[in-house]
mmCIF file of C-alpha atoms in Angstrom:
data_model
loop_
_atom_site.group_PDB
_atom_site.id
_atom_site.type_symbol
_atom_site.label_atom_id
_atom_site.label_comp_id
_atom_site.label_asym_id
_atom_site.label_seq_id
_atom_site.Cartn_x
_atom_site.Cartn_y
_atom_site.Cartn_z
ATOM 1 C CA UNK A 1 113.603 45.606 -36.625
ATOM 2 C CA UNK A 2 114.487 47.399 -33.481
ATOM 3 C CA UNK A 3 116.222 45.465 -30.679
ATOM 4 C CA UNK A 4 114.172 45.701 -27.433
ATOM 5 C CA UNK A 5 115.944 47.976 -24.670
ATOM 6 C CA UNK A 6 117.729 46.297 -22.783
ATOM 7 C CA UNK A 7 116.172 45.382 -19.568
ATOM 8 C CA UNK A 8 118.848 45.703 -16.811
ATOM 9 C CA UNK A 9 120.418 48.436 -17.676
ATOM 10 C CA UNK A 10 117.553 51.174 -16.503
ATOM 11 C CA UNK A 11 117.292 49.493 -12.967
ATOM 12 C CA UNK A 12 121.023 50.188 -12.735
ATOM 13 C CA UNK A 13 120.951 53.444 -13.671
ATOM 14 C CA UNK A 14 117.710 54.194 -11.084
ATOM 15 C CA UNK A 15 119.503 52.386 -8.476
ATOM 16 C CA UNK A 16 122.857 54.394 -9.170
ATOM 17 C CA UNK A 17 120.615 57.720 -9.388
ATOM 18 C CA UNK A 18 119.280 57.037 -6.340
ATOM 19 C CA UNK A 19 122.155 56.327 -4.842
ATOM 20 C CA UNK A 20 123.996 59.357 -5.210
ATOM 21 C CA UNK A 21 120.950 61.375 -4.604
ATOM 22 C CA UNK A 22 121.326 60.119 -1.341
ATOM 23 C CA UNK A 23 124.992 60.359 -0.968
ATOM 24 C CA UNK A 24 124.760 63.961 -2.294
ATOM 25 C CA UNK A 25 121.928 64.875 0.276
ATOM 26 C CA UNK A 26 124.135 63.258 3.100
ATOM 27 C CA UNK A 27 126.903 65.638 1.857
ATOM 28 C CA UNK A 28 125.108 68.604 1.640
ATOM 29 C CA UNK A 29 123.385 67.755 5.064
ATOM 30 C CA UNK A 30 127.207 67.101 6.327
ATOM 31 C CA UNK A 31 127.868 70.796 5.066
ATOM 32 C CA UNK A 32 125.182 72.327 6.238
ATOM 33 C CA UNK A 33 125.671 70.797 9.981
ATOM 34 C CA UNK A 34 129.310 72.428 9.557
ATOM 35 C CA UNK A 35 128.408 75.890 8.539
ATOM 36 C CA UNK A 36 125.733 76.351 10.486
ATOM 37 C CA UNK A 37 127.195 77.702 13.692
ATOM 38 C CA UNK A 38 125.061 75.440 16.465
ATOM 39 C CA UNK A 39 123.144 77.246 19.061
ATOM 40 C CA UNK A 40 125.341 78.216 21.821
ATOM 41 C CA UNK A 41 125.238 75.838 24.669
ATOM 42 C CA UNK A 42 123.452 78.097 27.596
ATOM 43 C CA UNK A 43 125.097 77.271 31.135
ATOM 44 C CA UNK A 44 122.501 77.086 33.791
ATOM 45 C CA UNK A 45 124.588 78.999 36.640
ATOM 46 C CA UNK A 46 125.953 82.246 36.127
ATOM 47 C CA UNK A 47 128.368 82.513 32.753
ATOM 48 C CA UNK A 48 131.285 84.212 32.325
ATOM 49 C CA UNK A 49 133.124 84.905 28.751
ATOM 50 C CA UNK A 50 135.952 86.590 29.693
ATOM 51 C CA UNK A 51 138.680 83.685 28.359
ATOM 52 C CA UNK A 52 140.966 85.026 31.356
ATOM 53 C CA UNK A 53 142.739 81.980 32.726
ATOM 54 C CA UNK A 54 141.842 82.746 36.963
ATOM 55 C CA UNK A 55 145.380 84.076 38.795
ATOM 56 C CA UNK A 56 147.213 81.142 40.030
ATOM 57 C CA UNK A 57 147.346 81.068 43.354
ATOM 58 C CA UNK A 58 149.621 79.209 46.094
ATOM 59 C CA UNK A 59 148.367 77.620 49.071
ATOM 60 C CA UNK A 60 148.342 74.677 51.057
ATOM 61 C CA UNK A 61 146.429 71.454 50.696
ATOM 62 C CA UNK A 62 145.350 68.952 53.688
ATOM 63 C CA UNK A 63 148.170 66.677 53.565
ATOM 64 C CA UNK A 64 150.767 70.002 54.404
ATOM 65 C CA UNK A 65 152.222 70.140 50.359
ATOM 66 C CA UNK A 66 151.990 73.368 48.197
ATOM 67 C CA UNK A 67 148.864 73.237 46.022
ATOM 68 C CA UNK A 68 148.453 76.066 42.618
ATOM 69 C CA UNK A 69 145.523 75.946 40.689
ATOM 70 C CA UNK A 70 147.452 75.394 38.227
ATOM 71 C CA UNK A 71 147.952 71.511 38.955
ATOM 72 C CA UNK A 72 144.499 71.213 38.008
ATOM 73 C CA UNK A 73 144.972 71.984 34.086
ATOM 74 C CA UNK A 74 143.505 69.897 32.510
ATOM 75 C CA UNK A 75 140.019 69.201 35.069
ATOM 76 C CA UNK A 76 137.060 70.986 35.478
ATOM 77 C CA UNK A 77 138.014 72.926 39.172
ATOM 78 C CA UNK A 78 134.648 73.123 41.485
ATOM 79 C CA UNK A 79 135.595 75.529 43.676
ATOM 80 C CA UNK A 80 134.290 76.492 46.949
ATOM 81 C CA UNK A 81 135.120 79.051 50.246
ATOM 82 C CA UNK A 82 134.089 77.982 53.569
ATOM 83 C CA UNK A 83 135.560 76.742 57.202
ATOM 84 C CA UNK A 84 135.149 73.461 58.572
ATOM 85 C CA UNK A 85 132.803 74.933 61.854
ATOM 86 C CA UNK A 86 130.284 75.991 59.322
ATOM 87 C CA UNK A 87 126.838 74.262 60.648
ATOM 88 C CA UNK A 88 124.238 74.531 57.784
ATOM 89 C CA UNK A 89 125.799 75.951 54.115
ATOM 90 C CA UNK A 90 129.199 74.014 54.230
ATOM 91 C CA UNK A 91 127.991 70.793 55.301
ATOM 92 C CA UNK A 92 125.291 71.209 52.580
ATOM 93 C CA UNK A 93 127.033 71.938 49.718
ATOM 94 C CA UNK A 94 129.994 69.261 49.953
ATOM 95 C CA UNK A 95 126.962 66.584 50.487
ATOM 96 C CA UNK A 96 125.672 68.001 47.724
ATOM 97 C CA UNK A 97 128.957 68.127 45.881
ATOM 98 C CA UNK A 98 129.734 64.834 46.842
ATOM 99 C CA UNK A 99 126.156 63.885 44.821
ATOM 100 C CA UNK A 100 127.195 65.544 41.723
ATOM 101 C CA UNK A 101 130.433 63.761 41.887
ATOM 102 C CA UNK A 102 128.731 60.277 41.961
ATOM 103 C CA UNK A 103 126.343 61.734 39.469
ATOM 104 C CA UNK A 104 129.254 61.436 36.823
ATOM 105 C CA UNK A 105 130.786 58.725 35.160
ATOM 106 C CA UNK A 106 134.149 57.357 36.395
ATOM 107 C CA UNK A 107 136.087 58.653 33.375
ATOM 108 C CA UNK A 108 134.171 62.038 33.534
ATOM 109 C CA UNK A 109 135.152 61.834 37.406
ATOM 110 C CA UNK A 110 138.867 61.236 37.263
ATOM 111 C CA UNK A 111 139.004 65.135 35.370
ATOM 112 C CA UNK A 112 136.763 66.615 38.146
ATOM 113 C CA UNK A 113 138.442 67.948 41.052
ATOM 114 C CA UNK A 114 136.419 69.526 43.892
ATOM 115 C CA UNK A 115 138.857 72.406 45.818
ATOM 116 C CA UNK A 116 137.469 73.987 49.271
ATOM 117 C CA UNK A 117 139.164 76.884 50.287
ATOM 118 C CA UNK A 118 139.155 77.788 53.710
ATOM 119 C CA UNK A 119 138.381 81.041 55.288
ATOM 120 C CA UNK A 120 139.732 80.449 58.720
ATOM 121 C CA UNK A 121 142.901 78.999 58.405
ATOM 122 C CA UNK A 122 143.359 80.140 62.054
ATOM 123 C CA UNK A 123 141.652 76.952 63.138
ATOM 124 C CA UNK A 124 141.512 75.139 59.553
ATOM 125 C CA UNK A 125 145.040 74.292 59.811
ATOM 126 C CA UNK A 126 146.054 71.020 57.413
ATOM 127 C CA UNK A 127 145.039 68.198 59.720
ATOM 128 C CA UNK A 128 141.970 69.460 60.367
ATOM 129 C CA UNK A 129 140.805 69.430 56.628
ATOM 130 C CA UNK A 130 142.426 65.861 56.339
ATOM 131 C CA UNK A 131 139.984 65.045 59.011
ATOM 132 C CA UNK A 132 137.179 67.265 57.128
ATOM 133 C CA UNK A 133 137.268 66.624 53.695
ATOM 134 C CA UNK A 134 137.300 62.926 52.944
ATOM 135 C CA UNK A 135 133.826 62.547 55.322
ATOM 136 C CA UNK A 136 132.075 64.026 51.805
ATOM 137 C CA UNK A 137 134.586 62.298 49.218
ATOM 138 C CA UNK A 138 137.677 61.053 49.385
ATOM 139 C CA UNK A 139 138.665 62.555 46.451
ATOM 140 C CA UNK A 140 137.571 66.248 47.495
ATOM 141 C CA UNK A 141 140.779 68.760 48.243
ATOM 142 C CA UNK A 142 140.959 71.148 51.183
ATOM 143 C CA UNK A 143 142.952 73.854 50.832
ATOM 144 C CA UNK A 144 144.410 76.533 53.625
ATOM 145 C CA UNK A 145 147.043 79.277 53.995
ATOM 146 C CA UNK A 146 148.149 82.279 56.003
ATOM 147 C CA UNK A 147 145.687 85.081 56.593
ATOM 148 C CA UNK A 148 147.358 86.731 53.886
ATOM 149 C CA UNK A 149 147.348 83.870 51.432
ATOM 150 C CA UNK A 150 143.732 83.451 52.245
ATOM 151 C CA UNK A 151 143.178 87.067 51.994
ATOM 152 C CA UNK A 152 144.428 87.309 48.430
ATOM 153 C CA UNK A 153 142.995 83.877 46.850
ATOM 154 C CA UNK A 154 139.383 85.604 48.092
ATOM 155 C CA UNK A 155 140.207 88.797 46.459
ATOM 156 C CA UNK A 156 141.193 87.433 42.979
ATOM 157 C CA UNK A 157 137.483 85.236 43.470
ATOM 158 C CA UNK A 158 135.701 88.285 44.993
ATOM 159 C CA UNK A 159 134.724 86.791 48.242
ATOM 160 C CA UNK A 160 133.708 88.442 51.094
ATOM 161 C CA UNK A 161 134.128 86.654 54.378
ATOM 162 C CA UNK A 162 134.827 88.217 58.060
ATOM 163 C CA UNK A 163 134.338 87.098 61.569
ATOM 164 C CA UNK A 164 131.484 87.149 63.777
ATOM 165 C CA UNK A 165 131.697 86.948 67.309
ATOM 166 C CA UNK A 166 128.952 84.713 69.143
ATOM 167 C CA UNK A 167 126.973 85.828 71.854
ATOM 168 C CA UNK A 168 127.953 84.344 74.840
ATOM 169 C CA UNK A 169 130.873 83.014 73.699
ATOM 170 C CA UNK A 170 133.731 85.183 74.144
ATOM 171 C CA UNK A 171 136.030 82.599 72.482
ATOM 172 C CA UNK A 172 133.942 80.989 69.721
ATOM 173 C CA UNK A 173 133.297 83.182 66.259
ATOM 174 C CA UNK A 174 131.594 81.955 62.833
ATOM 175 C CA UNK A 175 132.088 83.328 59.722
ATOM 176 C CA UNK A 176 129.952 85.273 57.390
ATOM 177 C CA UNK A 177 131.195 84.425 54.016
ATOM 178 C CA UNK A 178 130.063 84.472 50.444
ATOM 179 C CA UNK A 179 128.057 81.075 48.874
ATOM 180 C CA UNK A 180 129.259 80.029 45.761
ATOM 181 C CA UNK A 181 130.615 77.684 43.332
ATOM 182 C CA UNK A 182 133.019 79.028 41.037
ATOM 183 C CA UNK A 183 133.902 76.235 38.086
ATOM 184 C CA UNK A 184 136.845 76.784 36.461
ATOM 185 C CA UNK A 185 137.812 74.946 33.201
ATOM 186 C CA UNK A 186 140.424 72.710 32.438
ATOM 187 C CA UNK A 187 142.156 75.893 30.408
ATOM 188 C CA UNK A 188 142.038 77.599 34.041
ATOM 189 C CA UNK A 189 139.021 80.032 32.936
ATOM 190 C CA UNK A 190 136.430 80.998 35.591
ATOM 191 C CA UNK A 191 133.805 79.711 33.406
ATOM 192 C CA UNK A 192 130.490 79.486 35.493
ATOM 193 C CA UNK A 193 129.192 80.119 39.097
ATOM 194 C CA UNK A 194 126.555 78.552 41.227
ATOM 195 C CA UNK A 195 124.925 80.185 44.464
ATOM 196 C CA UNK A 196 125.382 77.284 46.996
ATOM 197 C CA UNK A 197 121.771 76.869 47.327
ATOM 198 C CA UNK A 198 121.200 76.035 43.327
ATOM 199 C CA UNK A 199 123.378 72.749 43.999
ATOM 200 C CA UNK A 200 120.114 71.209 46.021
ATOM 201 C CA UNK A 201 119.455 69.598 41.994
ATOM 202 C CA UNK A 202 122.482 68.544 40.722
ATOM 203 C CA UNK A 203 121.637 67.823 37.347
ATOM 204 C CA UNK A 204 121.873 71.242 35.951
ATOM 205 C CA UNK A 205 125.777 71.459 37.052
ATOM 206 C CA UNK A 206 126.562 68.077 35.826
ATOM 207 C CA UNK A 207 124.994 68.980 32.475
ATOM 208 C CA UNK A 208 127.161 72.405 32.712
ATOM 209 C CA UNK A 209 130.158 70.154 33.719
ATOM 210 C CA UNK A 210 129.562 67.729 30.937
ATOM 211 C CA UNK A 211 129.902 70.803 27.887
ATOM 212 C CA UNK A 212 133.144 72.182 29.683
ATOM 213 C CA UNK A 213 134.626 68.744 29.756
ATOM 214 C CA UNK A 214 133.274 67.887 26.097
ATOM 215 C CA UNK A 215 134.224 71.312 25.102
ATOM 216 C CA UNK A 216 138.113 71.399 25.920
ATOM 217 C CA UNK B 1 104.518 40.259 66.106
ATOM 218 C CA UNK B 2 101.734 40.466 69.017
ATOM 219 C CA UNK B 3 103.988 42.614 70.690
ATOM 220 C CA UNK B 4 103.821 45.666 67.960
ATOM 221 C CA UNK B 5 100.518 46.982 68.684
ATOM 222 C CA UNK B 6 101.319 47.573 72.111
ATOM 223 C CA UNK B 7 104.674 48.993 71.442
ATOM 224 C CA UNK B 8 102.532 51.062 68.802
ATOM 225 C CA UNK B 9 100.343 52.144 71.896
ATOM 226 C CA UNK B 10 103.003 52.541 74.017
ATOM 227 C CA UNK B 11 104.681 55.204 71.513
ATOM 228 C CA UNK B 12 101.678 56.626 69.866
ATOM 229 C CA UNK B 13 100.086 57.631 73.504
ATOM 230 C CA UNK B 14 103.390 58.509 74.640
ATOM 231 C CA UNK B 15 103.688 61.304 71.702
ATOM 232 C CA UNK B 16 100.350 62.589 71.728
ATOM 233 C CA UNK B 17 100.612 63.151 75.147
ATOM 234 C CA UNK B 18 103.736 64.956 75.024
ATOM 235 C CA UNK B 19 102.384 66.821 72.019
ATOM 236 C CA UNK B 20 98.894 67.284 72.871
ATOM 237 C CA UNK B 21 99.160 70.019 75.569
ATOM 238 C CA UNK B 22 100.931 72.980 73.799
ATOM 239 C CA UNK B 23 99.163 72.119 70.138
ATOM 240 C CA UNK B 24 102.787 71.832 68.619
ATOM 241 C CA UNK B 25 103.928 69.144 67.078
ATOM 242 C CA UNK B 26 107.600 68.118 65.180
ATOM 243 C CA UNK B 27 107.728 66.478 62.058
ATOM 244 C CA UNK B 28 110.480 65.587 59.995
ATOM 245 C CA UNK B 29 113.160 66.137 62.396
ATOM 246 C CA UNK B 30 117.217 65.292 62.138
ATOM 247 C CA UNK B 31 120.692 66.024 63.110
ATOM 248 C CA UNK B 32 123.453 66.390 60.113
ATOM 249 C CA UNK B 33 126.418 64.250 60.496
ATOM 250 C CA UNK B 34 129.749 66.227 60.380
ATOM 251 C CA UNK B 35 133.020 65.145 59.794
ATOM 252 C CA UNK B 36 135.031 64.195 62.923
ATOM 253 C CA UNK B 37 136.873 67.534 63.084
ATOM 254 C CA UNK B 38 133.829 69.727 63.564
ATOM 255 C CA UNK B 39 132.535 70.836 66.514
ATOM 256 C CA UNK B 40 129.381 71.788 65.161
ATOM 257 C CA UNK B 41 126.430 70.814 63.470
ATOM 258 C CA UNK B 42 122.695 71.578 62.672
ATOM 259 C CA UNK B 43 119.431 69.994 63.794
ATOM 260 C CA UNK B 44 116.321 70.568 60.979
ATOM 261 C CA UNK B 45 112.751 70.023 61.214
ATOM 262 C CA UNK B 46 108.867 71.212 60.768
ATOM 263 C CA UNK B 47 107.550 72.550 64.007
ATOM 264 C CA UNK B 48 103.561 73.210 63.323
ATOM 265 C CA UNK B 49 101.632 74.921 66.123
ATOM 266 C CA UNK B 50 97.632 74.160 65.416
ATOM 267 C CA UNK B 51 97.217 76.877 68.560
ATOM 268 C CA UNK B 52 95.411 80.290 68.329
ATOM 269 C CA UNK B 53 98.058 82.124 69.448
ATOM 270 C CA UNK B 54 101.547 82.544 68.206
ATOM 271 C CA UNK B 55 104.539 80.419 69.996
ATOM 272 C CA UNK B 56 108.463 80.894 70.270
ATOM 273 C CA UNK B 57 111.371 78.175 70.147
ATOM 274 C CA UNK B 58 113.841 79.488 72.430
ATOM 275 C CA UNK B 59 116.230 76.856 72.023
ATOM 276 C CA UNK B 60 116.943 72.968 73.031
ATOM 277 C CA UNK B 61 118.832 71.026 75.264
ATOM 278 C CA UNK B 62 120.750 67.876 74.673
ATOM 279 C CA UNK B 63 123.126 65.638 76.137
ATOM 280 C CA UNK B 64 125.522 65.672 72.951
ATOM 281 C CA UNK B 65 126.088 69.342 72.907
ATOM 282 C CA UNK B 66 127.362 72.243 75.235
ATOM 283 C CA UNK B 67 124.476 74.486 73.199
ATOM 284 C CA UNK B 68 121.856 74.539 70.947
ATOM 285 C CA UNK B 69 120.575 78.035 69.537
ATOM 286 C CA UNK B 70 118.073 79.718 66.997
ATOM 287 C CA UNK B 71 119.759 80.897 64.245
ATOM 288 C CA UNK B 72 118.582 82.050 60.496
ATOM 289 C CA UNK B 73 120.425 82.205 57.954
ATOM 290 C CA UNK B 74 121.264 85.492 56.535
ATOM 291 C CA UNK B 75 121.133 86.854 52.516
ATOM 292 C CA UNK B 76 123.254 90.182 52.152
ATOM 293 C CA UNK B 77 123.915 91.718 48.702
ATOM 294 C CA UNK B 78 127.473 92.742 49.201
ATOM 295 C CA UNK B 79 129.346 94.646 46.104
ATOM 296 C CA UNK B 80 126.475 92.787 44.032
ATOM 297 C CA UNK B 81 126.880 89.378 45.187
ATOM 298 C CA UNK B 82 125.284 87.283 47.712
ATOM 299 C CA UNK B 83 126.918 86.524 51.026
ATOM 300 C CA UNK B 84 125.351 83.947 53.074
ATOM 301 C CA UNK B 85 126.224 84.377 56.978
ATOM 302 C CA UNK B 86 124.129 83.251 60.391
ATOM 303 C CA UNK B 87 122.714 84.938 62.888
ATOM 304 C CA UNK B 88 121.847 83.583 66.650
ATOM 305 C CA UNK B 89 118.304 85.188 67.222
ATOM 306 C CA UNK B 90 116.382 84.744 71.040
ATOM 307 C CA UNK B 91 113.524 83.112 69.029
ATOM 308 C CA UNK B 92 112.100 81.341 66.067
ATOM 309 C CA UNK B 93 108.441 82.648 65.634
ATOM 310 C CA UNK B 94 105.756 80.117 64.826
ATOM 311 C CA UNK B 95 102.827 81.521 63.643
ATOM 312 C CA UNK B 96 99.011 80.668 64.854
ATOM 313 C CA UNK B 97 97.837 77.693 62.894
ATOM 314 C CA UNK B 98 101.266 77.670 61.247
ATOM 315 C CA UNK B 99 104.819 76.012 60.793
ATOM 316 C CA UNK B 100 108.180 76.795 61.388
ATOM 317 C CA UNK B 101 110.236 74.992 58.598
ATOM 318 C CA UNK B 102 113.922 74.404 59.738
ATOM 319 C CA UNK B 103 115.594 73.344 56.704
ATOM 320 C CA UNK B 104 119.274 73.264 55.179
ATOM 321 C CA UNK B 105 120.590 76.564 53.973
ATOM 322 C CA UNK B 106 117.789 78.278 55.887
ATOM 323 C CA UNK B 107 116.902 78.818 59.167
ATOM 324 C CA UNK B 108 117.836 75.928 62.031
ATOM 325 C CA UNK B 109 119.329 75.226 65.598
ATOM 326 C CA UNK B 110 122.653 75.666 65.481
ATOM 327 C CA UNK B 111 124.354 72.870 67.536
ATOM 328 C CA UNK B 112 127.635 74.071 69.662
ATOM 329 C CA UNK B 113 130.241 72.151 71.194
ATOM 330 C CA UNK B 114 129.592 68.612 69.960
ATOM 331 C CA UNK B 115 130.625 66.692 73.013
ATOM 332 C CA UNK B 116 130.960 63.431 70.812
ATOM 333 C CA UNK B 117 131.311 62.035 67.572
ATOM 334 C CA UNK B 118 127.901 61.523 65.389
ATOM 335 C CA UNK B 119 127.427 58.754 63.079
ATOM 336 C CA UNK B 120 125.223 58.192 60.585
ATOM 337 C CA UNK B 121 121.991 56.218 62.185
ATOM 338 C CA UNK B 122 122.543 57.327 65.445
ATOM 339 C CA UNK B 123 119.291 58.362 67.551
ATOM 340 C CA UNK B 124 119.995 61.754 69.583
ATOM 341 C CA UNK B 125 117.666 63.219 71.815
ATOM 342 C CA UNK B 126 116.645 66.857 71.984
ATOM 343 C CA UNK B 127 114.229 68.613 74.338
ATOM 344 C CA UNK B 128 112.948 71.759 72.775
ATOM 345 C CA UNK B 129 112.464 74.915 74.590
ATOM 346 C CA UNK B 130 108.917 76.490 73.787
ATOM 347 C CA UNK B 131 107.476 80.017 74.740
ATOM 348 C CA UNK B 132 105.368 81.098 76.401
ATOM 349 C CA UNK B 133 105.022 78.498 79.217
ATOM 350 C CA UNK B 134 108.412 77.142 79.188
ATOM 351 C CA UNK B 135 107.362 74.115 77.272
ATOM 352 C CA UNK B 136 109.823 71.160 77.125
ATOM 353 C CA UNK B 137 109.256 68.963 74.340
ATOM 354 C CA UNK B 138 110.955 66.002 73.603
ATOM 355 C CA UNK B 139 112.333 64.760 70.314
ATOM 356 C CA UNK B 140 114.199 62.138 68.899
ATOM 357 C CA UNK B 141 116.604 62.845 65.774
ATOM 358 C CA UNK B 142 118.342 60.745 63.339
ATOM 359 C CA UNK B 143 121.563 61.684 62.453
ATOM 360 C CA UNK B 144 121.844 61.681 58.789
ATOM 361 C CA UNK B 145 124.344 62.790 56.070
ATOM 362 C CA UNK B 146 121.276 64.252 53.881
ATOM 363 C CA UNK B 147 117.869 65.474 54.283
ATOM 364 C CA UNK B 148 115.375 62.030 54.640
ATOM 365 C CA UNK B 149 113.688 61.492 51.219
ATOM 366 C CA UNK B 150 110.099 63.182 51.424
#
């Protein structure tokens, strides 16, 4: 007489089968996700892949201390050149800056630093950017120099600025300069640039901000 | 509340009369609030002009200001990159049966010589300077830290 199969066994064994079916698919899927190089991320301003940490530079920030780049290791530098009489671009951007900044979360904030560069230190002297620059954000850095200092900085960035005289004003000028955002990541690398205008929408950037910050 | 439909009147007739003779009207119209330290600033707005014939904005005059002049906004493509500067110009052209859109990073009345701090909510008053006929027309502006929400 042949004893019956026993009952419980086979449900075990499914169960167990089943079981590292799945555990084997989750492995293999784990695998797969590893060596399957994921699609670049595409930055929405201009990229650059050069892995060339920018120049360091040495100039002066609002409160009158030195100020390098290179204090900023570690953040995501959002970089801009302009002079505190600027009527329409300036004024624009940092509100628009100021935007993005809120955009991101506090701890994504606290490794975000927003630089402005002047290119008239003959009349953006210190004080006048400690006036200037906490109007947008209070966190937002404004940074002068000599002529020289100022000169240099906007060589290593390839800006273009000079003065313009005004018409009828034999002692007023304004500035034709260039309009962009240059963000540097927290390795130092010039990593992506924005024309001025782009930063109307702000989600794009903080998107862009988001990978270099993830990405470090 | 009785009182609003006269003060509507009052306003209403006040601005289509001031707008009804040259056919050009302002819409959308404010002053940027700067930072204490700058001495200048930038008024936007629409101007439309529902004439026949083409008009000019000349400039404006305000009480706030020691000038306030036409200016675009210039694109150059210098060693392959863009560089943004400003030009004063004796006139902003708008067209027959067109508009004149003064907006940020484009084309706007530069404001010179700020003779006093703006804040935020203030109302300033400009009178814009029309040609041909030397039109004066009177405008009230906001002064904002961004563009109003459309």
């Amino acid at each position: 007489m042949e004893t019956p199969p026993p009952k419980r066994l086979p449900k075990a064994v499914a169960w167990l089968a089943a079981a590292s079916l799945l555990a084997g698919l989750a492995v293999a899927g784990m695998a797969w996700a590893a060596l399957t190089p994921a699609a670049p991320y595409r930055f929405h301003g201009t990229s650059y892949t050069d892995n060339r940490p920018m120049p360091d530079f040495q100039l002066t920030d609002q409160d009158g201390r030195p100020a390098r780049l290179s204090d900023y290791r570690g953040k995501v530098v959002l970089l801009e050149f302009g002079f505190t009489n600027c009527p329409n671009v300036c004024p624009m951007s940092l509100g628009n800056l100021a935007i993005l900044n809120q955009a991101l979360q506090p701890g994504e904030r606290q490794k975000v630093q927003v630089l402005f560069v002047t290119v008239d230190p003959q009349r953006d002297i210190p004080a006048t950017l400690k006036e200037y620059m906490p109007f947008f954000d209070p966190s937002f850095r404004g940074l002068t120099g000599s002529p020289d200092q100022i000169a240099q900085v906007a060589k290593q960035y390839g800006v273009y600025y000079r003065r313009l005289p005004i018409a009828g004003k034999p002692d007023g000028y304004t500035m034709d300069h260039s309009a962009y955002l240059y963000v540097i990541d927290p390795g130092g690398r010039l990593r992506v640039t924005y024309e001025l205008d782009q930063l109307k929408n702000v989600a794009p950037a903080v998107q862009d901000i988001r990978q270099l910050l993830h990405s470090a | 509340v009785k009182a609003r439909p006269l003060l509507f009147l009052i306003v209403f007739g006040a601005a289509a009369r001031l707008f009804a003779d040259p056919g050009v009207s302002v819409g959308g119209a404010w002053l940027r609030a700067v930072p204490p330290s700058s001495t200048a600033t930038a008024a936007y707005m629409t101007i439309q002009n529902s004439g026949t014939s083409s008009v000019r904005l000349v400039g404006a005059e305000t009480a706030v200001a020691d000038s306030v002049e036409p200016m675009i906004t210039t694109r150059k493509e210098i060693d392959g990159q863009t560089v943004v500067g400003m030009e004063t110009v004796p006139h902003l052209k708008i067209p027959a049966g067109g508009r004149l859109t003064l907006a940020p990073g484009g084309d706007h009345l530069m404001v010179m010589g700020l003779k006093r701090r703006l804040h935020e909510g203030d109302q300033v008053t400009f009178v814009l300077v029309i040609e041909p006929g030397h039109t004066r027309l009177q405008v009230t502006l906001p002064v904002l830290r961004q563009p109003p929400a459309r």
